[in-house]
DNA sequence: CGGTAATCGAGACGGTACGTCTAGTCTTAAA
DNA sequence: TTTAAGACTAGACGTACCGTCTCGATTACCG
């Protein structure tokens, strides 16, 4: 473990980080992920491009950091039933995907992950791992309550909830219905029971 | 009914279409969707760029035409049971996603669909609509056999099968397991039963 | 000398040659020499590009043929005096350069000559050689009349008349004045006398 | 009087201007004006195309700037006689036209002037105006010495010297002879005397 | 309080792909 | 063999973007 390197020189301005974040959030819904350019971000934020590259290594890493890494973890409530917990999870995921900024950026972000292993790893370690921990916990609670006779596979439940929501919105391009979360929860519960 | 427009001038060469298709199939797994350039396609195919742009309006439309539209429809067998039919469907979808060319291109292609409504529409009308028809048919057969007391929602089954497979491979980045198809089929069956 | 090769098949249509010539003459003043494209010529003439290339080897050769080679030789009158003959010559050259089509095409044509030795040779053998013959003849007549004690150098007279007119119009970009021809004739006469 | 516009950002590098100039001078004699491409200039200069377009609006403007505008004015000596001054002028002009770079570029450059009024104006204001000033001065000196009873027309002398040299080299495609300069001077002197 | 060092906005830099355009060739069916 | 129509290869065009670098000015800490 290296010593925390005493910083010298002029300190970075928090204002710049905020301006970058705001500029990305403003631009992504308007021009899309593919139309997002570093020059436009810098111009919108009123900063220089060097200030961005001092904080982020590439455009993909920038968008990832702003949209995924910068997201505050949303805790899931313990509703007391497996169905309730899974419905809350499905609602949470649908909420994330329905946010205009996330919706516009997600497919492009996933495309970038294919080519950039380091960002893909961070995606797994943060967003995916956090969700997985929540799922593992709620399945464990259900197992302890006796709702699940055998321990469920968290990966399959994860894929079922996340994938069905993603496919509904981005592959089938259908608007979310009020009942969607509970229907996703139902099929995820079936996946958990393994029947 | 439009008149069959008498073609004049030199007809387009089938050889060029084939060369484009082969070049894309060769390049995509090697350089990825983002690294695919029109110049490289033209050079690899041994043709001029104008010949590509005469046939395709954009890189996204080109890859879509080659990989999605050019795909021959694969019929699903009637296995006689809902479980068997859904397992065959899951296997078919996993097979498509596991093809090296498709796997390398799919996330990038889906990202492009967000920005290009015309291609998105063609994606819905071809790939999605064909799959939907197959799903609708197999659910109808199951209903007639009495396996499904009430008619199932094809859209939810579709999202469940397609999305879970997609999430497993591209979001969770896990290798497919031998049991994956049958487990996807099981949760899709639960979605079909609506329980 | 090869036999005059008996032509077989469909004979070439004179109409096509005329259409090409008219199209070039129409387009050159409008779009300039640099803006002249083979497609535009073919479209304007209502013919196919192959019909042009069957008659001309390149764009430069086409414009040369139409504008220089296709020009009917204009005979100079024998005015009886050196001054009169040279003034007629200067008027002839100024007239050629003042024609809208020739004016728009000449600088571009000369630029092409630098790169295409075969066309440059034809330019020398036709336009330049014809003018040179006229100049040689009028100088010879003046010598015989006693106006020129010693034979003059036709090349210098040629350069003086042709060059001064060209420079006035295309290098100095000045409009021709009524007296210009006689003033050019005067300096050419000085060049002929060698004083 | 406009404010001296405070420059911000990274200043342009002199090195780039020099590299562009050198590349053009190297390429023009080798490939000709028509064969000169922006890509080749950028590659030869070892710079990006954007650096060229940041400085020059078109190929014509680039070559003009490098070859005409970048030329250092060559002063004419006061030889004390009209003949001597005109011979020096003719030698100067023949020298410019005989430079391999200028010779290869001049006809193409003049062709471009026909289509680009802004460059044509700069050509008049720099190259032509400088020469005209020199000619006006030497004619004035001759008038004051009594060599010219009436003031001569600088434009005609200009056209005579410049045009005869141009025609000799580029229209008649003849190699310059040792006596050429003095013969051009003689006919220009006749033009000055107006006889 | 003056020096050191990293920051800031601005924008030029090399490199590369884009989609368009042109030249000159070739291929069709019809004449 | 010609015709009109138009597809073909090859390659330059001028624009746009990425990620880096350079400028003068600014802002903290350290001695």
GROMACS .gro file of C-alpha atoms in nm, chain D residues 1 7 23 26 30 34 39 46 60 64-65 81 95-96 99-100 107 113 115 144 151-152 159-160 185 189:
model
   26
  586UNK     CA    1  -0.898   5.041  -3.635
  592UNK     CA    2  -0.482   3.531  -2.901
  608UNK     CA    3   0.616   1.968  -4.917
  611UNK     CA    4   0.895   1.918  -5.336
  615UNK     CA    5   0.741   1.582  -5.933
  619UNK     CA    6  -0.294   1.863  -6.126
  624UNK     CA    7  -0.333   1.397  -4.873
  631UNK     CA    8   0.423   1.481  -4.180
  645UNK     CA    9  -0.541   2.688  -5.517
  649UNK     CA   10  -0.079   3.058  -5.437
  650UNK     CA   11   0.025   3.139  -5.082
  666UNK     CA   12   1.893   5.331  -6.934
  680UNK     CA   13   1.389   3.364  -6.409
  681UNK     CA   14   1.065   3.329  -6.217
  684UNK     CA   15   1.216   2.799  -6.171
  685UNK     CA   16   1.107   2.433  -6.180
  692UNK     CA   17  -0.053   2.724  -6.571
  698UNK     CA   18  -0.774   3.206  -6.069
  700UNK     CA   19  -1.286   3.032  -6.076
  729UNK     CA   20   1.262   6.212  -6.664
  736UNK     CA   21   0.460   5.913  -7.069
  737UNK     CA   22   0.421   5.545  -7.157
  744UNK     CA   23   0.150   4.286  -7.085
  745UNK     CA   24   0.423   4.289  -7.345
  770UNK     CA   25   1.316   4.428  -7.378
  774UNK     CA   26   1.070   4.954  -7.536
   0.00000   0.00000   0.00000
